[in-house]
Coordinates of C-alpha atoms (C1' of nucleotides) in Angstrom, one line a residue:
Chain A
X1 CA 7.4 -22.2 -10.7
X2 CA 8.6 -19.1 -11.8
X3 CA 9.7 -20.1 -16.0
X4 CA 8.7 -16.7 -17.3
X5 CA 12.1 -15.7 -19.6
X6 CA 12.5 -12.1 -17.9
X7 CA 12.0 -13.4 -14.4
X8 CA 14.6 -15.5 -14.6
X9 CA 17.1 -12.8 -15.8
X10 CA 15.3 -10.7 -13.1
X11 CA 16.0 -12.8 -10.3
X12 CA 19.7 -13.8 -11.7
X13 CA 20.3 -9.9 -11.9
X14 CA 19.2 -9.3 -8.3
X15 CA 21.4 -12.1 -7.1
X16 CA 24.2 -10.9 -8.9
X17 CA 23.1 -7.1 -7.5
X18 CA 22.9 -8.7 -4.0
X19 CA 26.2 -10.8 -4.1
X20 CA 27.6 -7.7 -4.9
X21 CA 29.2 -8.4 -8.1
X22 CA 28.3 -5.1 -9.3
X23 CA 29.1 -2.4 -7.0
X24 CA 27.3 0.7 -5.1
X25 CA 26.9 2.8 -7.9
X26 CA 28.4 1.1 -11.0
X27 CA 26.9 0.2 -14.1
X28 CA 25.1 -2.5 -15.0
X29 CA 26.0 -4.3 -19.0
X30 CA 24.0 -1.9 -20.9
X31 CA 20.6 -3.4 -22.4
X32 CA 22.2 -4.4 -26.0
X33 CA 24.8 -6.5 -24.3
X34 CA 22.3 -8.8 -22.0
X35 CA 19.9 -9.4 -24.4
X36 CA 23.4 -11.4 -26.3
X37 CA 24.2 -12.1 -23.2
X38 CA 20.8 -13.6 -22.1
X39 CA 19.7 -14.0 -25.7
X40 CA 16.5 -12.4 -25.6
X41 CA 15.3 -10.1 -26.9
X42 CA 15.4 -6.5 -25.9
X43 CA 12.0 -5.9 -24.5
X44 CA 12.3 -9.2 -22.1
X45 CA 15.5 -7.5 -20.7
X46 CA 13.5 -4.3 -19.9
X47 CA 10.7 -5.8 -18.5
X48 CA 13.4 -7.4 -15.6
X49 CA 14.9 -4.1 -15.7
X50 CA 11.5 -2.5 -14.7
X51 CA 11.2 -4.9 -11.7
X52 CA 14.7 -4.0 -10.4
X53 CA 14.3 -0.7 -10.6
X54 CA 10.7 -0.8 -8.8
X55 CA 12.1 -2.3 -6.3
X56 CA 14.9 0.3 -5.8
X57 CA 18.0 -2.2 -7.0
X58 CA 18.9 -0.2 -9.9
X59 CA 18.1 2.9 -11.6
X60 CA 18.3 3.7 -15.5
X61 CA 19.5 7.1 -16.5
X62 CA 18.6 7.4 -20.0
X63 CA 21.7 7.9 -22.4
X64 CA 24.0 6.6 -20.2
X65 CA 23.1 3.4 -18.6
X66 CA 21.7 1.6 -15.8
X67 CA 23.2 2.0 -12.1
X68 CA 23.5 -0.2 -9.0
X69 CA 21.3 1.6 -6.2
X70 CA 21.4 -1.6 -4.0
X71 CA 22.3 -0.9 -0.6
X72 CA 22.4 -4.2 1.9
X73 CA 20.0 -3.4 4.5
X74 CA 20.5 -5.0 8.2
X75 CA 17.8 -7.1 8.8
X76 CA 14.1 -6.0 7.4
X77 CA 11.2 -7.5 9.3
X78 CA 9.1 -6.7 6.5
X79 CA 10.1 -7.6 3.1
X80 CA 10.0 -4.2 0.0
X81 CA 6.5 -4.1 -1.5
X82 CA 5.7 -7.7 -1.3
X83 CA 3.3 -9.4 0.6
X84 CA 4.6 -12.0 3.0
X85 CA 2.5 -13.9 5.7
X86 CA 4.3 -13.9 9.2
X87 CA 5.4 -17.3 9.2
X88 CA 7.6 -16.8 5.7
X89 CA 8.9 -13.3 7.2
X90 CA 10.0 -15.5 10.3
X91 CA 11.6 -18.4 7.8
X92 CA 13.2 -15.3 5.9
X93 CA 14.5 -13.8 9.9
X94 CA 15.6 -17.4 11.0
X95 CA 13.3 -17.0 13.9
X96 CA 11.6 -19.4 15.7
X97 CA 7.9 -18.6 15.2
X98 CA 4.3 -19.7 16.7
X99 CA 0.8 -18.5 16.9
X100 CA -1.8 -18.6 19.5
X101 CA -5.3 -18.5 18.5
X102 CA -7.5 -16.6 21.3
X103 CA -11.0 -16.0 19.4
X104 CA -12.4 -17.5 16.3
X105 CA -15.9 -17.1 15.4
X106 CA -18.3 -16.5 12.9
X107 CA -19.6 -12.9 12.6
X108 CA -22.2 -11.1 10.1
X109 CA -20.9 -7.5 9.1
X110 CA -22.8 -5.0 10.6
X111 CA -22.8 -1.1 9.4
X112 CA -19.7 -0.5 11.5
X113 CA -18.0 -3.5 10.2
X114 CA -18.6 -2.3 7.5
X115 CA -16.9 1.4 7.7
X116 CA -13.9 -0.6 9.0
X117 CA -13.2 -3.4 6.9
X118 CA -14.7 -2.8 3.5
X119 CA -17.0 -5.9 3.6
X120 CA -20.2 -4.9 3.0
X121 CA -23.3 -5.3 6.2
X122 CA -24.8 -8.8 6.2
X123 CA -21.9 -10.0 4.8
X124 CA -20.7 -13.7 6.7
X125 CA -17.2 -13.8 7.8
X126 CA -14.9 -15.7 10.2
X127 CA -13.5 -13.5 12.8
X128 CA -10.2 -14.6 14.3
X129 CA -7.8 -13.0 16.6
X130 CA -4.2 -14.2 16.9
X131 CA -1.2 -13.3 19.0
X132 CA 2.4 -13.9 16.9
X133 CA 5.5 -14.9 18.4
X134 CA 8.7 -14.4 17.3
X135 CA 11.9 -16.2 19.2
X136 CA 9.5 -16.6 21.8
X137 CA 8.7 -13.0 22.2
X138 CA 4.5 -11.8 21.8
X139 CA 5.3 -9.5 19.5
X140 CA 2.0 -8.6 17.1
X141 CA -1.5 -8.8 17.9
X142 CA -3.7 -10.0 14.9
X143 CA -7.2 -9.8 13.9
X144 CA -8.4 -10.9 10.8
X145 CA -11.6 -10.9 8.9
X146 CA -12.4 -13.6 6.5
X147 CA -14.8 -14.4 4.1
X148 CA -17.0 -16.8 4.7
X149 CA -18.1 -18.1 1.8
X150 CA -14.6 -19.0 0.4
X151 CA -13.2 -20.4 2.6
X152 CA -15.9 -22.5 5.1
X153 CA -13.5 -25.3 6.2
X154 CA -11.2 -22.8 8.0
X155 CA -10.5 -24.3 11.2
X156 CA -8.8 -23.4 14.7
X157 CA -6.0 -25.8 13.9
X158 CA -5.2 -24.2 10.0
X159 CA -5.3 -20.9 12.2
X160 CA -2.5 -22.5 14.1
X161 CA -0.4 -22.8 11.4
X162 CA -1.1 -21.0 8.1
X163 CA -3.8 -19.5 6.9
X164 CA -1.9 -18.1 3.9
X165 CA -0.5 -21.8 3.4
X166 CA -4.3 -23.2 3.6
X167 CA -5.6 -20.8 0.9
X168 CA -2.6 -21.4 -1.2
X169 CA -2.0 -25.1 -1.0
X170 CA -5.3 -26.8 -0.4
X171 CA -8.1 -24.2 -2.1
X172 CA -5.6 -23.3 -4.4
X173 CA -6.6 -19.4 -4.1
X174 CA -4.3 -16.8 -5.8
X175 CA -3.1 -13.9 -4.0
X176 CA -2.7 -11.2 -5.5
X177 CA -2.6 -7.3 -4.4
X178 CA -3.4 -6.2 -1.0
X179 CA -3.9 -2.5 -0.1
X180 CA -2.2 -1.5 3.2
X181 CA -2.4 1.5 5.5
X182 CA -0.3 2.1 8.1
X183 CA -1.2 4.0 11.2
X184 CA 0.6 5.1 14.5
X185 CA -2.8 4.1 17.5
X186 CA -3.1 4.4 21.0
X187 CA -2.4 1.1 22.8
X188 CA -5.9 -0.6 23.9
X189 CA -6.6 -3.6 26.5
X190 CA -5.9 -6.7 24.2
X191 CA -2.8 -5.0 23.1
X192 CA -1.1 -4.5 26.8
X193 CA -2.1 -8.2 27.7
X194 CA -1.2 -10.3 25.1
X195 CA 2.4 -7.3 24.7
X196 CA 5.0 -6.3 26.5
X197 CA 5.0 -3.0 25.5
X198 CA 7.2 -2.1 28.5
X199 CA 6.6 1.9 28.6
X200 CA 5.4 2.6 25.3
X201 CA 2.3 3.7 25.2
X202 CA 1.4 2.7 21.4
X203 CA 1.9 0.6 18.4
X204 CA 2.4 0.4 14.8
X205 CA -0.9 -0.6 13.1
X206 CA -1.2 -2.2 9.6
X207 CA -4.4 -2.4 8.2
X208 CA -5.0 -4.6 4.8
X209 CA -7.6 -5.5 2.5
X210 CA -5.9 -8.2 0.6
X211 CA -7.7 -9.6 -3.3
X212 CA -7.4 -12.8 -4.9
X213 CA -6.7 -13.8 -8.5
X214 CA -10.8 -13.0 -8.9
X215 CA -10.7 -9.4 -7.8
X216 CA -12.5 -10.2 -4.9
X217 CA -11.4 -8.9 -1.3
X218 CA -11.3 -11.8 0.7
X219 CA -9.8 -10.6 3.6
X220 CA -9.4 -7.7 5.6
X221 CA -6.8 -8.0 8.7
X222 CA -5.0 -5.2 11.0
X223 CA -1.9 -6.3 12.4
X224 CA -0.5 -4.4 15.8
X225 CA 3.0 -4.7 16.2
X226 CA 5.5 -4.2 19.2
X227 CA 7.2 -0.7 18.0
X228 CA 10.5 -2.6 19.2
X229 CA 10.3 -5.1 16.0
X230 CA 8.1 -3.3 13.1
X231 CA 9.9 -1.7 10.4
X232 CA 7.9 -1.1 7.2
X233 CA 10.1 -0.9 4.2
X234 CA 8.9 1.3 0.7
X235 CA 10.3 2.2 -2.7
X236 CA 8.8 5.4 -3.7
X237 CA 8.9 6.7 -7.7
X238 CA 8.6 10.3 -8.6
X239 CA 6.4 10.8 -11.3
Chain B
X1 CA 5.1 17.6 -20.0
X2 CA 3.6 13.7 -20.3
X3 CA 3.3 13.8 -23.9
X4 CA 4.4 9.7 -23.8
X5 CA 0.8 8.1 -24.9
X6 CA 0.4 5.6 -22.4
X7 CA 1.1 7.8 -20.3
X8 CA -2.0 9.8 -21.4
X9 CA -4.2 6.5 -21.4
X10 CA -3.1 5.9 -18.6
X11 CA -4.4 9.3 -17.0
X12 CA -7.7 8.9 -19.2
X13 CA -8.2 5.4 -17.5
X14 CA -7.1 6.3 -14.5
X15 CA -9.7 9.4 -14.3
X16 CA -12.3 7.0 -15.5
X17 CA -12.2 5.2 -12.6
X18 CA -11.9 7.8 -10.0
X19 CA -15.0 9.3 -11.5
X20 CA -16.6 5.9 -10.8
X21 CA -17.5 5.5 -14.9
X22 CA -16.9 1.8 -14.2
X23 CA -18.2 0.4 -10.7
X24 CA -16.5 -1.2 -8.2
X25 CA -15.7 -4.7 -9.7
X26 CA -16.9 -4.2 -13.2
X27 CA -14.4 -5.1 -16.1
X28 CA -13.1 -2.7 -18.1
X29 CA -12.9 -3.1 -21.6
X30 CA -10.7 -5.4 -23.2
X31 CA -7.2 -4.6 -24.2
X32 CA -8.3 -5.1 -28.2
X33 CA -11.9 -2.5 -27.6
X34 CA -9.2 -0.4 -25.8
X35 CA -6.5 -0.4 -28.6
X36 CA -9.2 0.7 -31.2
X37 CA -10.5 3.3 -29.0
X38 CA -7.1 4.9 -28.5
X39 CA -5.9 4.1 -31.8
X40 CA -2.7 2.6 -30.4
X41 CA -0.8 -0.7 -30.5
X42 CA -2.0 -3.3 -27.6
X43 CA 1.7 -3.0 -26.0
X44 CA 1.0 0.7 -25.2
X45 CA -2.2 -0.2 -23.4
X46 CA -0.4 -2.9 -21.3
X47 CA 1.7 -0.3 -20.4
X48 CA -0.9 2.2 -19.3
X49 CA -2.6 -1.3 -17.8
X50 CA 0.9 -2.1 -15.5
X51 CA 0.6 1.5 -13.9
X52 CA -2.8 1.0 -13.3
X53 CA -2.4 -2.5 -11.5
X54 CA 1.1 -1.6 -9.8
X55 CA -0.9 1.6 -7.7
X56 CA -4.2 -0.8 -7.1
X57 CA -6.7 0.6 -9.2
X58 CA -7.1 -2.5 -11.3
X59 CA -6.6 -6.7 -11.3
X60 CA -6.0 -8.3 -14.7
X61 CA -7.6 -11.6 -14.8
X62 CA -5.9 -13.9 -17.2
X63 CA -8.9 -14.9 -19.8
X64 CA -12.0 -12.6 -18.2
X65 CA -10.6 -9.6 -18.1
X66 CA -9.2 -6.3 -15.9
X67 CA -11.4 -5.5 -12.9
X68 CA -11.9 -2.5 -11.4
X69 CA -10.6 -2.9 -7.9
X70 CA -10.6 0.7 -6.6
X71 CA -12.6 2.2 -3.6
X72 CA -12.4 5.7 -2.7
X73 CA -10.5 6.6 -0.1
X74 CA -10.8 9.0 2.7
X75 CA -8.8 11.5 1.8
X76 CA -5.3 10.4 2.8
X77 CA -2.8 12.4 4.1
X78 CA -0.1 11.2 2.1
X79 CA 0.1 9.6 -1.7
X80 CA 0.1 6.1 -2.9
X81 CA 3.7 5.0 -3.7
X82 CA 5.1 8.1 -4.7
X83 CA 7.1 11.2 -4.0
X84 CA 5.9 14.4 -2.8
X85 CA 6.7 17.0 -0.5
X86 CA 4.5 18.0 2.4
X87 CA 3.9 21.5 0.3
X88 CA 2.3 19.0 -2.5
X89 CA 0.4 17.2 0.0
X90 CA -0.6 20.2 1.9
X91 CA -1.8 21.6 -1.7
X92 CA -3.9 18.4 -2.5
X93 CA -5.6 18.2 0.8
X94 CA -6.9 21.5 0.9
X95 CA -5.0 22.7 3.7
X96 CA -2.3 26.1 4.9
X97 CA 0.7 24.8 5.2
X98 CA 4.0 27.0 6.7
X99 CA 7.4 25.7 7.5
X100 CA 9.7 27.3 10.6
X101 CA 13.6 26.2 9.9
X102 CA 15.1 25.8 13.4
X103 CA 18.4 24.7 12.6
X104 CA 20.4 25.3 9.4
X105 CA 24.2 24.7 9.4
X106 CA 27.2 22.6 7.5
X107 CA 27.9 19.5 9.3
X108 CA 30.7 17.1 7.7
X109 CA 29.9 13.6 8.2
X110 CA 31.5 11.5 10.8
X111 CA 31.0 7.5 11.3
X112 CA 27.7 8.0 13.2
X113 CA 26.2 10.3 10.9
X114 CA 27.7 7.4 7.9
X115 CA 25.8 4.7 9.8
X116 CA 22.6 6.5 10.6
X117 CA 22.3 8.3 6.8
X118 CA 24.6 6.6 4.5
X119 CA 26.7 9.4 3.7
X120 CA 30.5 8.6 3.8
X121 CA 32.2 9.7 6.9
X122 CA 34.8 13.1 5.4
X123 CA 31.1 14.7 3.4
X124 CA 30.0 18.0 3.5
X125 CA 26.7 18.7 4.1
X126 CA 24.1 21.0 4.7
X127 CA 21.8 19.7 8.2
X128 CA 18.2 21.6 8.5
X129 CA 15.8 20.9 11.0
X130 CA 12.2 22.2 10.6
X131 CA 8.8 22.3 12.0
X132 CA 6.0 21.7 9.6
X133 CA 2.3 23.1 10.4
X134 CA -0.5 22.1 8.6
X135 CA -3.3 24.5 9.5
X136 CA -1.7 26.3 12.1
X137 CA -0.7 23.1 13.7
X138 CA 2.7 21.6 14.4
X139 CA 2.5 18.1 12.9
X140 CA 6.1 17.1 11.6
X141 CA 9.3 17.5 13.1
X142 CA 12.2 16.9 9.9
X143 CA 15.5 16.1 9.9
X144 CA 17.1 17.0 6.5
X145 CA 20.8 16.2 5.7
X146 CA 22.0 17.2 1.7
X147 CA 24.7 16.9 0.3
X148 CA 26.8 20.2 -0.4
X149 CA 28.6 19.8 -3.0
X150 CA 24.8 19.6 -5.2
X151 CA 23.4 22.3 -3.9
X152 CA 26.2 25.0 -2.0
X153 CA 23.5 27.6 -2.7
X154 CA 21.0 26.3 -0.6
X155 CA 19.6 29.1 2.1
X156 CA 17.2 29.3 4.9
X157 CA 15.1 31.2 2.6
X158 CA 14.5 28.6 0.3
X159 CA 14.4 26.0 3.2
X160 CA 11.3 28.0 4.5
X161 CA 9.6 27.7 0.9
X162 CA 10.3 24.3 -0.4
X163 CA 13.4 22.6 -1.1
X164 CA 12.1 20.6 -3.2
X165 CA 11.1 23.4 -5.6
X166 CA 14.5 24.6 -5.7
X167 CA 16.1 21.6 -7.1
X168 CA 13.3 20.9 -9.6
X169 CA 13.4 24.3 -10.8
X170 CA 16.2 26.3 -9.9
X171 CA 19.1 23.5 -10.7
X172 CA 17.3 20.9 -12.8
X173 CA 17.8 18.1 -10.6
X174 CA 15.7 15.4 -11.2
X175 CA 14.3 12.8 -8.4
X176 CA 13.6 9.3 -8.8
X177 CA 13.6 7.1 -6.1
X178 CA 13.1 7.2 -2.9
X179 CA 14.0 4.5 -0.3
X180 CA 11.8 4.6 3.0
X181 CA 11.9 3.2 6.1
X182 CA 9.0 3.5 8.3
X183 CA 9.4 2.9 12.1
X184 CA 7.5 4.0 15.6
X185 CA 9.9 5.6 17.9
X186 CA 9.7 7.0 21.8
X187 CA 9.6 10.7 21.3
X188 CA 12.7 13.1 22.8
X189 CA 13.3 16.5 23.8
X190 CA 12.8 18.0 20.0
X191 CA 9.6 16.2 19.6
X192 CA 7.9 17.3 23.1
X193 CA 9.0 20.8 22.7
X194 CA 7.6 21.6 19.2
X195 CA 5.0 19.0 18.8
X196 CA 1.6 18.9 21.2
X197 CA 1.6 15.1 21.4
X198 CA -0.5 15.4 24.0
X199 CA -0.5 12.3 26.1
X200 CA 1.2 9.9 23.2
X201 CA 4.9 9.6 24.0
X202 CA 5.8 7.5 20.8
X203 CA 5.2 9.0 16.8
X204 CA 5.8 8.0 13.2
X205 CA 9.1 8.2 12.1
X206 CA 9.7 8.0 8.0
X207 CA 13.6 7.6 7.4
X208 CA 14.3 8.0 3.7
X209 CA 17.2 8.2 0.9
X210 CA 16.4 10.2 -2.3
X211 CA 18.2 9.8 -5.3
X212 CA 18.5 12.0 -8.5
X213 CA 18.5 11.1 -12.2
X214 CA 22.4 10.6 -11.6
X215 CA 22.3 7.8 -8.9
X216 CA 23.2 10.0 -6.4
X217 CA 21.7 9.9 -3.5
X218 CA 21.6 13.6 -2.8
X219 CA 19.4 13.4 0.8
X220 CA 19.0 11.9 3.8
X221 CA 16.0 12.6 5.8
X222 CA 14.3 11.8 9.4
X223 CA 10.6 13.2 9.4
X224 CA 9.0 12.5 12.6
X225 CA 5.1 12.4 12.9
X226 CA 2.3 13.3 15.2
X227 CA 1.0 10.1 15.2
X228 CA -2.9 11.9 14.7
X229 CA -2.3 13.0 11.5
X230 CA -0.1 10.0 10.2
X231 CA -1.1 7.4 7.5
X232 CA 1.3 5.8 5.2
X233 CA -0.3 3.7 2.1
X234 CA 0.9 1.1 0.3
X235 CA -0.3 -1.4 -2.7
X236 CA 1.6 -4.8 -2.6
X237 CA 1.3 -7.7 -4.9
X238 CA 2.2 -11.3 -4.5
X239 CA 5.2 -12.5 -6.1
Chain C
dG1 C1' -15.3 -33.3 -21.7
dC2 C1' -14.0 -31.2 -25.8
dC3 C1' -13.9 -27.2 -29.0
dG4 C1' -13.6 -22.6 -30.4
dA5 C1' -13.9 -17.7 -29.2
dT6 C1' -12.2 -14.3 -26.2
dT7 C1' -8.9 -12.3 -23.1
dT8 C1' -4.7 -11.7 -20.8
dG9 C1' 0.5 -13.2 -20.6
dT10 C1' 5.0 -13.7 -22.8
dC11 C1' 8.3 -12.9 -26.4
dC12 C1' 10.3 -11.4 -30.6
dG13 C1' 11.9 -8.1 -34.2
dT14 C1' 12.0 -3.5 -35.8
dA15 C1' 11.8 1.5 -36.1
dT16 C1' 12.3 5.9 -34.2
dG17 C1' 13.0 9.4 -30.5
dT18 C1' 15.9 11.4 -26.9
dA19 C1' 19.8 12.0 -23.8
dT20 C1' 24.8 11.5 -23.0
dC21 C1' 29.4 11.7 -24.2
Chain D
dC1 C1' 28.5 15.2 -35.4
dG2 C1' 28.5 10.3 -34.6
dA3 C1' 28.3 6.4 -31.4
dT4 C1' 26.0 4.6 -27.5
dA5 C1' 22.3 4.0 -24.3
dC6 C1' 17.8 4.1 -22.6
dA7 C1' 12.5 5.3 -24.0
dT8 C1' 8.5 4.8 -26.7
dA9 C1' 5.7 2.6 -30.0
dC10 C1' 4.1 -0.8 -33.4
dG11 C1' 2.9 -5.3 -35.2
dG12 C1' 2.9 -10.1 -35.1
dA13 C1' 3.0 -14.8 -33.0
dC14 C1' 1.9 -18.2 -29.7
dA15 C1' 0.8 -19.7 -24.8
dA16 C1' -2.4 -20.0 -21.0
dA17 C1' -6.7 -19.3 -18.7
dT18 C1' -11.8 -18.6 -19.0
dC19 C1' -16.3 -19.4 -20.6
dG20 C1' -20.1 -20.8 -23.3
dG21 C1' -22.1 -24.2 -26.4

DNA sequence: GCCGATTTGTCCGTATGTATC
DNA sequence: CGATACATACGGACAAATCGG
């Protein structure tokens, strides 16, 4: 899939970053030396560069070179600045994973809809609320907000299994950013049934509206994890 | 200081849109009507573009066009994908901010503080815990461990201001990146005491490495949040 | 369905600026 | 000061996707 020229040097640099090859701190082979290496041209090697570096593998000190930042992390549940549906993140984890649908319906935004999800009153969307399991464990409470119109075929059973597969595979949608907020709320009634929050009285929330390859939102979801398994990973630029 | 011109079109664009000069999923103009108006080559507005798409203010549609993807926000509390200190956000959202430094002292590293920071057991370095109010209230509880040897002037005083102003001005360190980790914890003895968490007994807890222009990572910090006034934002894109 | 115009995506070569050593 | 390394900018070429005729 992937046969763009610098994201194959991107990807064989981060493997070589991750396999440690180079070490913590050490210099990469400065830009003139991959692109005879790679044999490319210069601007192809910076444009992998710039992905490594936004996603905190490297860092390029101008005049002197580019250094190794990469740190192995023990085990993310969330992977850096990506977007990942639950079922990959579980694939990535080597967990055993399943999903049980408790609601899906067909809703019209109303005004306070609205205020929450970004789709616009009047709007017609599938409603569908989803407990995750990881290893067995009920570990994130799910409700998502679909549009209607794009996706009418969705059924109980794709619920089941993929949605992110579903939109991919069979309507062939792109997706491609998603804006995310993440919150610290209160634990509410769905939350202590469907959890075992044990004495915690409150969860990690991730709310998302997530955009296809047409600019439109198609989907607005928040996510409430156990506080046991949610870690939220970010690469942060000054500047 | 940005005198790099995409990095001025990318401001220009950038203000554009927050202005709402183009709507909520209008295009903007093309990349050639944009290289005229700026008088520039069509690689420098890419570059402006790539800024624009990697914080979510815009989608590039191969053969339509760029679409304007952004929505305002409610003010949030802290900044998309970059760095900033709680002064700077205190400054941008209108609010009085004060800082009390609790605890400052030299700690040298031993294997706990090398697991939990990623500072080498045998380093000197300076530990300062401080309460940060925004508005009279106690909001953030911060754990800040830096490394000495970088900074062996570093004094409550400045701790009180902002430490971050110190190194930018005072020694000319440059930041870069910034690695976080963002998890929900229980709260313990330091929380209750300085925090009014009133009847939450779990908060926000941002772990983070910053590195300077050296690739050295120069601090470890723990800043733990009331989870009220906690939102963390985040643009991802797929693949 | 095809064709041409438009628009973004990838890639190249070159030149010049700036920081480090 | 010169060599090396990254940063910015330009111009050109072709590919790939979209859209209208």
């Amino acid at each position: 899939m992937p046969k763009a020229k610098y994201d194959i040097i991107y990807k064989d640099l981060k493997n070589k970053i991750e396999s440690e090859e180079y070490s913590f701190q050490e210099f990469l082979p400065s830009e003139n030396t991959l692109v005879t290496e790679y044999s490319c041209s210069r601007n192809t090697i910076r444009r992998a560069m710039a992905d490594l570096i936004k996603e905190g593998y490297v860092q390029a000190i101008q005049g002197k070179g580019v250094v190794n930042i990469f740190q192995p992390v023990e085990q993310s549940t969330f992977k850096i600045g990506g977007i990942e549906s639950f079922k990959e993140s579980a694939i990535r984890n080597h967990q055993v994973y399943s999903t049980k649908v408790v609601h899906f319906q067909y809703v019209i935004a109303d005004k306070k809809t609205e205020k929450r999800t970004g789709f616009l009153e009047g709007t017609e969307l599938i409603y569908i609320q989803r407990i995750h399991y990881f290893d067995g464990k009920p570990l994130i409470v799910n409700h998502n907000y679909f549009l209607k119109e794009l996706m009418p075929e969705l059924s109980v059973e794709v619920a089941e299994k993929s949605i992110y597969e579903y939109l991919e595979n069979t309507l062939n949608m792109t997706i491609v950013t998603s804006k995310r907020i993440m919150t610290v709320e209160k634990m509410n009634k769905i939350d202590s049934t469907y959890l075992d929050l044990k004495d915690y009285n409150c969860l990690a929330v991730v709310s998302s509206q997530t955009y296809n390859s047409d600019g439109i939102m198609f989907e607005y979801t928040q996510s409430r994890h156990h506080p046991d398994y949610f870690r939220f990973i970010d690469i942060a630029t000054r500047k």
